[in-house]
């Protein structure tokens, strides 16, 4: 009669996770004497048990504090700090703010976008439609800004439509 497991193989017994955990505890190493002071916690008492069967020396063998690395005292050079700062500054929002502040403060630049008394038409020539030369940028931004709320509501509605309720 053939074995029901096929091929004459005997079924193996599954071991529990607890047995593998205790074997890992037996293999842990203690904290070396050269470990940093914050890893040892010398002022903290070890585990205490009231049962006499748990007070033998082998019961504390598996309790070790994790070894933490010492904090780094290495300081990055100022060039790496500067490059990191500039990389963080190179986002679209930061770039648009850096361009918009001078355009809003300096009158000749401001006269390119909106009418400014004493500049638009006199010192900065108007476009053929009578507006400042770059007024179409402000009009486009105003148009996109006015459709942003309806577009966000349409996107929200589409997101709700894709939801499935179980």
Short mmCIF file of N, CA and C in Angstrom, two decimals:
data_model
loop_
_atom_site.label_atom_id
_atom_site.label_comp_id
_atom_site.label_asym_id
_atom_site.label_seq_id
_atom_site.Cartn_x
_atom_site.Cartn_y
_atom_site.Cartn_z
N UNK A 1 0.85 -1.18 0.00
CA UNK A 1 0.00 0.00 0.00
C UNK A 1 0.89 1.24 0.00
N UNK A 2 0.56 2.19 -0.83
CA UNK A 2 1.38 3.39 -0.94
C UNK A 2 1.14 4.31 0.23
N UNK A 3 2.18 5.04 0.55
CA UNK A 3 2.08 6.05 1.61
C UNK A 3 1.20 7.19 1.10
N UNK A 4 0.34 7.69 1.94
CA UNK A 4 -0.58 8.74 1.48
C UNK A 4 0.11 10.07 1.25
N UNK A 5 1.33 10.25 1.71
CA UNK A 5 2.08 11.49 1.48
C UNK A 5 2.86 11.44 0.18
N UNK A 6 2.89 10.32 -0.48
CA UNK A 6 3.52 10.19 -1.78
C UNK A 6 5.02 10.06 -1.68
N UNK A 7 5.55 9.11 -2.39
CA UNK A 7 7.00 8.95 -2.47
C UNK A 7 7.64 8.42 -1.21
N UNK A 8 6.90 7.95 -0.27
CA UNK A 8 7.46 7.39 0.94
C UNK A 8 8.02 8.43 1.90
N UNK A 9 7.73 9.72 1.69
CA UNK A 9 8.24 10.76 2.58
C UNK A 9 7.42 10.80 3.85
N UNK A 10 8.10 10.98 4.94
CA UNK A 10 7.40 11.09 6.20
C UNK A 10 7.09 12.56 6.48
N UNK A 11 5.92 12.83 7.04
CA UNK A 11 5.61 14.24 7.34
C UNK A 11 6.51 14.76 8.45
N UNK A 12 6.94 16.00 8.31
CA UNK A 12 7.79 16.60 9.33
C UNK A 12 6.93 17.42 10.28
N UNK A 13 7.36 17.48 11.50
CA UNK A 13 6.64 18.24 12.52
C UNK A 13 7.02 19.71 12.41
N UNK A 14 6.05 20.58 12.38
CA UNK A 14 6.34 22.01 12.33
C UNK A 14 6.78 22.48 13.71
N UNK A 15 7.83 23.28 13.74
CA UNK A 15 8.29 23.81 15.01
C UNK A 15 7.64 25.16 15.24
N UNK A 16 7.43 25.49 16.47
CA UNK A 16 6.78 26.76 16.79
C UNK A 16 7.79 27.89 16.75
N UNK A 17 7.28 29.11 16.70
CA UNK A 17 8.16 30.27 16.71
C UNK A 17 8.82 30.45 18.07
N UNK A 18 8.17 29.98 19.12
CA UNK A 18 8.73 30.14 20.46
C UNK A 18 10.02 29.37 20.61
N UNK A 19 10.10 28.17 20.01
CA UNK A 19 11.33 27.40 20.14
C UNK A 19 12.47 28.07 19.39
N UNK A 20 12.17 28.67 18.24
CA UNK A 20 13.24 29.36 17.51
C UNK A 20 13.64 30.64 18.23
N UNK A 21 12.69 31.26 18.96
CA UNK A 21 13.01 32.47 19.70
C UNK A 21 13.96 32.16 20.85
N UNK A 22 13.71 31.06 21.57
CA UNK A 22 14.61 30.73 22.68
C UNK A 22 15.98 30.37 22.17
N UNK A 23 16.05 29.74 21.01
CA UNK A 23 17.38 29.42 20.47
C UNK A 23 18.11 30.69 20.05
N UNK A 24 17.39 31.71 19.62
CA UNK A 24 18.04 32.98 19.29
C UNK A 24 18.52 33.69 20.53
N UNK A 25 17.76 33.57 21.62
CA UNK A 25 18.19 34.19 22.87
C UNK A 25 19.48 33.57 23.40
N UNK A 26 19.62 32.28 23.19
CA UNK A 26 20.83 31.61 23.66
C UNK A 26 22.04 32.08 22.88
N UNK A 27 21.84 32.53 21.63
CA UNK A 27 22.96 32.95 20.81
C UNK A 27 23.29 34.43 20.91
N UNK A 28 22.53 35.21 21.67
CA UNK A 28 22.82 36.63 21.77
C UNK A 28 24.10 36.83 22.58
N UNK A 29 24.77 37.92 22.28
CA UNK A 29 26.02 38.18 22.99
C UNK A 29 25.79 39.29 23.99
N UNK A 30 26.60 39.30 25.00
CA UNK A 30 26.44 40.30 26.04
C UNK A 30 27.07 41.61 25.58
N UNK A 31 26.80 42.68 26.32
CA UNK A 31 27.33 43.99 25.99
C UNK A 31 28.80 44.04 26.33
N UNK A 32 29.66 44.41 25.38
CA UNK A 32 31.09 44.47 25.69
C UNK A 32 31.39 45.64 26.62
N UNK A 33 32.54 45.55 27.28
CA UNK A 33 32.94 46.61 28.21
C UNK A 33 33.24 47.91 27.49
N UNK A 34 33.49 47.86 26.19
CA UNK A 34 33.82 49.06 25.43
C UNK A 34 32.60 49.73 24.84
N UNK A 35 31.39 49.24 25.16
CA UNK A 35 30.16 49.82 24.62
C UNK A 35 29.96 51.22 25.18
N UNK A 36 29.23 52.10 24.43
CA UNK A 36 28.96 53.44 24.94
C UNK A 36 28.16 53.38 26.23
N UNK A 37 28.29 54.41 27.04
CA UNK A 37 27.65 54.42 28.35
C UNK A 37 26.14 54.40 28.22
N UNK A 38 25.57 55.07 27.20
CA UNK A 38 24.12 55.12 27.08
C UNK A 38 23.51 53.78 26.69
N UNK A 39 24.31 52.84 26.20
CA UNK A 39 23.79 51.54 25.82
C UNK A 39 23.71 50.60 27.01
N UNK A 40 24.43 50.87 28.07
CA UNK A 40 24.52 49.93 29.17
C UNK A 40 23.39 50.11 30.17
N UNK A 41 22.96 51.35 30.44
CA UNK A 41 21.94 51.64 31.45
C UNK A 41 22.31 51.03 32.79
N UNK A 42 23.43 51.43 33.31
CA UNK A 42 23.95 50.84 34.54
C UNK A 42 23.06 51.14 35.74
N UNK A 43 22.37 52.29 35.74
CA UNK A 43 21.56 52.64 36.89
C UNK A 43 20.21 51.94 36.89
N UNK A 44 19.82 51.31 35.80
CA UNK A 44 18.54 50.62 35.72
C UNK A 44 18.68 49.20 36.22
N UNK A 45 17.84 48.77 37.17
CA UNK A 45 17.96 47.40 37.66
C UNK A 45 17.47 46.41 36.61
N UNK A 46 17.97 45.19 36.71
CA UNK A 46 17.58 44.13 35.80
C UNK A 46 16.20 43.62 36.13
N UNK A 47 15.72 42.63 35.41
CA UNK A 47 14.39 42.10 35.67
C UNK A 47 14.34 41.40 37.03
N UNK A 48 13.27 41.65 37.75
CA UNK A 48 13.14 41.03 39.07
C UNK A 48 11.96 40.09 39.06
N UNK A 49 12.11 38.95 39.67
CA UNK A 49 11.05 37.96 39.75
C UNK A 49 10.84 37.61 41.21
N UNK A 50 9.61 37.33 41.58
CA UNK A 50 9.33 36.95 42.95
C UNK A 50 9.35 35.44 43.13
N UNK A 51 9.19 34.69 42.03
CA UNK A 51 9.24 33.24 42.13
C UNK A 51 10.68 32.79 42.38
N UNK A 52 10.86 31.79 43.23
CA UNK A 52 12.21 31.28 43.48
C UNK A 52 12.74 30.52 42.29
N UNK A 53 11.83 29.92 41.49
CA UNK A 53 12.32 29.15 40.35
C UNK A 53 12.88 30.05 39.26
N UNK A 54 12.52 31.34 39.24
CA UNK A 54 13.02 32.25 38.21
C UNK A 54 14.22 33.05 38.69
N UNK A 55 14.66 32.90 39.90
CA UNK A 55 15.77 33.69 40.43
C UNK A 55 17.12 33.05 40.23
N UNK A 56 17.20 31.94 39.53
CA UNK A 56 18.53 31.35 39.33
C UNK A 56 19.28 32.13 38.26
N UNK A 57 20.62 32.04 38.23
CA UNK A 57 21.42 32.89 37.34
C UNK A 57 21.12 32.71 35.85
N UNK A 58 20.67 31.55 35.43
CA UNK A 58 20.45 31.36 33.99
C UNK A 58 19.19 32.07 33.51
N UNK A 59 18.32 32.55 34.42
CA UNK A 59 17.10 33.20 33.98
C UNK A 59 17.36 34.58 33.40
N UNK A 60 18.43 35.24 33.79
CA UNK A 60 18.75 36.57 33.26
C UNK A 60 19.65 36.50 32.03
N UNK A 61 19.95 35.29 31.56
CA UNK A 61 20.90 35.14 30.46
C UNK A 61 20.36 35.72 29.16
N UNK A 62 19.06 35.73 28.96
CA UNK A 62 18.52 36.19 27.69
C UNK A 62 18.20 37.67 27.66
N UNK A 63 18.36 38.40 28.77
CA UNK A 63 18.01 39.81 28.81
C UNK A 63 19.25 40.66 28.58
N UNK A 64 19.39 41.20 27.38
CA UNK A 64 20.51 42.06 27.04
C UNK A 64 19.97 43.37 26.50
N UNK A 65 20.63 44.45 26.82
CA UNK A 65 20.25 45.75 26.28
C UNK A 65 20.79 45.84 24.85
N UNK A 66 20.05 46.45 23.93
CA UNK A 66 20.56 46.59 22.58
C UNK A 66 21.74 47.55 22.54
N UNK A 67 22.69 47.27 21.68
CA UNK A 67 23.87 48.12 21.56
C UNK A 67 23.53 49.25 20.61
N UNK A 68 23.58 50.48 21.09
CA UNK A 68 23.30 51.64 20.25
C UNK A 68 24.60 52.28 19.85
N UNK A 69 24.69 52.76 18.62
CA UNK A 69 25.94 53.39 18.21
C UNK A 69 26.12 54.75 18.90
N UNK A 70 27.35 55.14 19.07
CA UNK A 70 27.65 56.43 19.67
C UNK A 70 27.22 57.53 18.71
N UNK A 71 26.74 58.67 19.22
CA UNK A 71 26.35 59.76 18.33
C UNK A 71 27.56 60.27 17.54
N UNK A 72 27.30 60.63 16.30
CA UNK A 72 28.38 61.07 15.42
C UNK A 72 28.85 62.47 15.81
N UNK A 73 30.14 62.64 15.88
CA UNK A 73 30.73 63.95 16.16
C UNK A 73 31.27 64.58 14.88
N UNK A 74 31.11 63.89 13.76
CA UNK A 74 31.60 64.40 12.48
C UNK A 74 30.67 65.50 11.98
N UNK A 75 31.23 66.65 11.62
CA UNK A 75 30.44 67.76 11.09
C UNK A 75 30.67 67.88 9.59
N UNK A 76 29.58 68.11 8.88
CA UNK A 76 29.68 68.26 7.43
C UNK A 76 30.36 69.58 7.10
N UNK A 77 31.17 69.60 6.06
CA UNK A 77 31.79 70.87 5.67
C UNK A 77 30.74 71.86 5.18
N UNK A 78 31.09 73.14 5.20
CA UNK A 78 30.13 74.19 4.85
C UNK A 78 29.70 74.10 3.40
N UNK A 79 30.53 73.55 2.52
CA UNK A 79 30.13 73.44 1.11
C UNK A 79 28.98 72.44 0.95
N UNK A 80 29.04 71.33 1.70
CA UNK A 80 27.94 70.36 1.61
C UNK A 80 26.67 70.93 2.21
N UNK A 81 26.80 71.73 3.27
CA UNK A 81 25.62 72.37 3.85
C UNK A 81 25.01 73.36 2.86
N UNK A 82 25.86 74.12 2.17
CA UNK A 82 25.38 75.09 1.19
C UNK A 82 24.69 74.38 0.02
N UNK A 83 25.27 73.30 -0.46
CA UNK A 83 24.67 72.56 -1.57
C UNK A 83 23.34 71.96 -1.14
N UNK A 84 23.27 71.44 0.08
CA UNK A 84 22.02 70.89 0.59
C UNK A 84 20.95 71.98 0.71
N UNK A 85 21.35 73.17 1.20
CA UNK A 85 20.41 74.28 1.31
C UNK A 85 19.88 74.70 -0.05
N UNK A 86 20.78 74.81 -1.04
CA UNK A 86 20.36 75.22 -2.38
C UNK A 86 19.48 74.15 -3.03
N UNK A 87 19.75 72.89 -2.76
CA UNK A 87 18.93 71.81 -3.31
C UNK A 87 17.52 71.87 -2.71
N UNK A 88 17.44 72.16 -1.41
CA UNK A 88 16.13 72.30 -0.78
C UNK A 88 15.40 73.54 -1.25
N UNK A 89 16.15 74.57 -1.64
CA UNK A 89 15.56 75.82 -2.09
C UNK A 89 15.06 75.73 -3.53
N UNK A 90 15.51 74.76 -4.28
CA UNK A 90 15.18 74.65 -5.70
C UNK A 90 13.87 73.91 -5.93
N UNK A 91 12.83 74.27 -5.20
CA UNK A 91 11.50 73.72 -5.44
C UNK A 91 10.71 74.74 -6.26
N UNK A 92 9.68 74.32 -6.98
CA UNK A 92 8.92 75.26 -7.80
C UNK A 92 8.32 76.41 -7.00
N UNK A 93 7.85 76.14 -5.80
CA UNK A 93 7.25 77.20 -4.99
C UNK A 93 8.31 78.23 -4.60
N UNK A 94 9.48 77.76 -4.16
CA UNK A 94 10.55 78.68 -3.77
C UNK A 94 11.04 79.51 -4.95
N UNK A 95 11.17 78.88 -6.10
CA UNK A 95 11.64 79.60 -7.29
C UNK A 95 10.62 80.67 -7.69
N UNK A 96 9.33 80.34 -7.64
CA UNK A 96 8.32 81.34 -8.02
C UNK A 96 8.29 82.50 -7.03
N UNK A 97 8.51 82.22 -5.75
CA UNK A 97 8.57 83.31 -4.77
C UNK A 97 9.79 84.19 -5.01
N UNK A 98 10.93 83.56 -5.31
CA UNK A 98 12.15 84.34 -5.56
C UNK A 98 12.04 85.19 -6.82
N UNK A 99 11.23 84.77 -7.78
CA UNK A 99 11.02 85.59 -8.99
C UNK A 99 9.96 86.66 -8.73
N UNK A 100 8.92 86.34 -7.95
CA UNK A 100 7.80 87.26 -7.75
C UNK A 100 8.14 88.44 -6.86
N UNK A 101 8.99 88.24 -5.86
CA UNK A 101 9.31 89.35 -4.94
C UNK A 101 9.98 90.51 -5.68
N UNK A 102 11.03 90.28 -6.48
CA UNK A 102 11.59 91.43 -7.22
C UNK A 102 10.62 92.04 -8.22
N UNK A 103 9.77 91.19 -8.84
CA UNK A 103 8.80 91.72 -9.80
C UNK A 103 7.75 92.59 -9.11
N UNK A 104 7.46 92.33 -7.86
CA UNK A 104 6.48 93.13 -7.15
C UNK A 104 7.08 94.38 -6.53
N UNK A 105 8.38 94.39 -6.27
CA UNK A 105 9.02 95.52 -5.60
C UNK A 105 9.59 96.53 -6.59
N UNK A 106 10.24 96.06 -7.64
CA UNK A 106 10.91 96.95 -8.60
C UNK A 106 9.88 97.45 -9.61
N UNK A 107 9.70 98.75 -9.66
CA UNK A 107 8.66 99.36 -10.51
C UNK A 107 8.80 99.06 -11.99
N UNK A 108 10.01 99.12 -12.61
CA UNK A 108 10.08 98.79 -14.04
C UNK A 108 9.67 97.34 -14.34
N UNK A 109 10.01 96.41 -13.46
CA UNK A 109 9.57 95.02 -13.67
C UNK A 109 8.07 94.88 -13.45
N UNK A 110 7.56 95.58 -12.45
CA UNK A 110 6.13 95.54 -12.16
C UNK A 110 5.32 96.12 -13.32
N UNK A 111 5.89 97.13 -14.00
CA UNK A 111 5.19 97.78 -15.12
C UNK A 111 5.10 96.87 -16.33
N UNK A 112 5.88 95.80 -16.38
CA UNK A 112 5.76 94.83 -17.47
C UNK A 112 4.49 93.98 -17.35
N UNK A 113 3.97 93.85 -16.12
CA UNK A 113 2.83 92.96 -15.88
C UNK A 113 1.52 93.71 -15.64
N UNK A 114 1.56 94.78 -14.85
CA UNK A 114 0.35 95.53 -14.52
C UNK A 114 0.60 97.02 -14.76
N UNK A 115 -0.46 97.81 -14.94
CA UNK A 115 -0.26 99.25 -15.14
C UNK A 115 0.27 99.93 -13.88
N UNK A 116 1.37 100.66 -14.02
CA UNK A 116 1.98 101.39 -12.91
C UNK A 116 2.08 102.85 -13.34
N UNK A 117 1.57 103.77 -12.51
CA UNK A 117 1.60 105.18 -12.89
C UNK A 117 3.04 105.66 -12.98
N UNK A 118 3.32 106.38 -14.05
CA UNK A 118 4.66 106.90 -14.28
C UNK A 118 5.56 105.94 -15.05
N UNK A 119 5.16 104.71 -15.22
CA UNK A 119 5.99 103.74 -15.94
C UNK A 119 5.28 103.16 -17.15
N UNK A 120 4.08 102.64 -16.97
CA UNK A 120 3.40 101.98 -18.08
C UNK A 120 2.95 103.03 -19.09
N UNK A 121 3.33 102.85 -20.35
CA UNK A 121 2.98 103.77 -21.42
C UNK A 121 4.00 104.88 -21.57
N UNK A 122 4.62 105.34 -20.50
CA UNK A 122 5.62 106.41 -20.59
C UNK A 122 7.01 105.82 -20.79
N UNK A 123 7.51 105.10 -19.80
CA UNK A 123 8.86 104.54 -19.89
C UNK A 123 8.86 103.12 -20.44
N UNK A 124 7.80 102.33 -20.11
CA UNK A 124 7.67 100.97 -20.64
C UNK A 124 6.53 101.03 -21.66
N UNK A 125 6.83 100.75 -22.93
CA UNK A 125 5.78 100.87 -23.96
C UNK A 125 4.71 99.79 -23.79
N UNK A 126 3.48 100.16 -24.10
CA UNK A 126 2.36 99.23 -24.03
C UNK A 126 2.37 98.29 -25.23
N UNK A 127 1.68 97.17 -25.07
CA UNK A 127 1.50 96.23 -26.17
C UNK A 127 0.45 96.81 -27.12
N UNK A 128 0.25 96.24 -28.31
CA UNK A 128 -0.72 96.77 -29.26
C UNK A 128 -2.16 96.83 -28.72
N UNK A 129 -2.50 96.00 -27.74
CA UNK A 129 -3.86 96.03 -27.18
C UNK A 129 -4.01 97.09 -26.09
N UNK A 130 -2.96 97.85 -25.78
CA UNK A 130 -3.03 98.93 -24.80
C UNK A 130 -2.70 98.49 -23.39
N UNK A 131 -2.45 97.21 -23.17
CA UNK A 131 -2.07 96.71 -21.85
C UNK A 131 -0.54 96.61 -21.74
N UNK A 132 -0.02 96.41 -20.55
CA UNK A 132 1.43 96.18 -20.42
C UNK A 132 1.85 94.96 -21.23
N UNK A 133 3.12 94.87 -21.61
CA UNK A 133 3.57 93.81 -22.52
C UNK A 133 3.34 92.38 -22.00
N UNK A 134 3.49 92.15 -20.72
CA UNK A 134 3.33 90.80 -20.18
C UNK A 134 2.04 90.64 -19.37
N UNK A 135 1.02 91.42 -19.70
CA UNK A 135 -0.26 91.35 -18.97
C UNK A 135 -0.96 90.02 -19.21
N UNK A 136 -0.64 89.35 -20.33
CA UNK A 136 -1.30 88.07 -20.61
C UNK A 136 -0.91 87.01 -19.57
N UNK A 137 0.26 87.14 -18.95
CA UNK A 137 0.67 86.18 -17.91
C UNK A 137 -0.23 86.34 -16.68
N UNK A 138 -0.51 87.59 -16.30
CA UNK A 138 -1.39 87.84 -15.15
C UNK A 138 -2.81 87.37 -15.46
N UNK A 139 -3.29 87.63 -16.70
CA UNK A 139 -4.63 87.19 -17.08
C UNK A 139 -4.74 85.66 -17.08
N UNK A 140 -3.71 84.97 -17.56
CA UNK A 140 -3.71 83.50 -17.56
C UNK A 140 -3.71 82.96 -16.14
N UNK A 141 -2.90 83.55 -15.27
CA UNK A 141 -2.86 83.11 -13.87
C UNK A 141 -4.20 83.35 -13.18
N UNK A 142 -4.87 84.46 -13.49
CA UNK A 142 -6.18 84.74 -12.90
C UNK A 142 -7.23 83.74 -13.41
N UNK A 143 -7.15 83.38 -14.71
CA UNK A 143 -8.09 82.41 -15.26
C UNK A 143 -7.90 81.04 -14.63
N UNK A 144 -6.66 80.59 -14.53
CA UNK A 144 -6.38 79.28 -13.91
C UNK A 144 -6.79 79.29 -12.44
N UNK A 145 -6.56 80.41 -11.77
CA UNK A 145 -6.96 80.51 -10.37
C UNK A 145 -8.46 80.46 -10.18
N UNK A 146 -9.21 81.03 -11.15
CA UNK A 146 -10.66 81.03 -11.00
C UNK A 146 -11.28 79.66 -11.29
N UNK A 147 -10.59 78.81 -12.07
CA UNK A 147 -11.14 77.48 -12.33
C UNK A 147 -10.57 76.43 -11.38
N UNK A 148 -9.72 76.81 -10.45
CA UNK A 148 -9.09 75.80 -9.59
C UNK A 148 -10.10 75.15 -8.65
N UNK A 149 -11.04 75.91 -8.11
CA UNK A 149 -12.01 75.32 -7.16
C UNK A 149 -12.98 74.38 -7.89
N UNK A 150 -13.58 74.77 -9.02
CA UNK A 150 -14.42 73.78 -9.72
C UNK A 150 -13.64 72.55 -10.18
N UNK A 151 -12.40 72.73 -10.62
CA UNK A 151 -11.60 71.58 -11.04
C UNK A 151 -11.30 70.66 -9.85
N UNK A 152 -11.04 71.23 -8.68
CA UNK A 152 -10.80 70.42 -7.48
C UNK A 152 -12.06 69.65 -7.09
N UNK A 153 -13.24 70.28 -7.24
CA UNK A 153 -14.48 69.57 -6.92
C UNK A 153 -14.76 68.44 -7.91
N UNK A 154 -14.44 68.64 -9.18
CA UNK A 154 -14.60 67.58 -10.17
C UNK A 154 -13.66 66.42 -9.84
N UNK A 155 -12.43 66.72 -9.47
CA UNK A 155 -11.48 65.69 -9.10
C UNK A 155 -11.93 64.93 -7.85
N UNK A 156 -12.48 65.65 -6.89
CA UNK A 156 -13.01 65.02 -5.68
C UNK A 156 -14.18 64.10 -6.01
N UNK A 157 -15.08 64.56 -6.88
CA UNK A 157 -16.20 63.72 -7.29
C UNK A 157 -15.75 62.48 -8.03
N UNK A 158 -14.74 62.60 -8.88
CA UNK A 158 -14.22 61.43 -9.60
C UNK A 158 -13.57 60.45 -8.63
N UNK A 159 -12.92 60.96 -7.60
CA UNK A 159 -12.31 60.08 -6.59
C UNK A 159 -13.38 59.34 -5.82
N UNK A 160 -14.47 60.02 -5.47
CA UNK A 160 -15.57 59.35 -4.77
C UNK A 160 -16.25 58.32 -5.67
N UNK A 161 -16.34 58.58 -6.97
CA UNK A 161 -16.99 57.64 -7.89
C UNK A 161 -16.18 56.36 -8.01
N UNK A 162 -14.87 56.41 -7.82
CA UNK A 162 -14.04 55.22 -7.96
C UNK A 162 -14.04 54.36 -6.70
N UNK A 163 -14.55 54.88 -5.59
CA UNK A 163 -14.59 54.11 -4.34
C UNK A 163 -15.58 52.97 -4.46
N UNK A 164 -15.25 51.84 -3.85
CA UNK A 164 -16.18 50.72 -3.80
C UNK A 164 -16.49 50.45 -2.33
N UNK A 165 -17.77 50.30 -2.04
CA UNK A 165 -18.21 50.04 -0.68
C UNK A 165 -18.53 48.56 -0.58
N UNK A 166 -17.93 47.92 0.40
CA UNK A 166 -18.17 46.47 0.54
C UNK A 166 -19.38 46.19 1.38
#
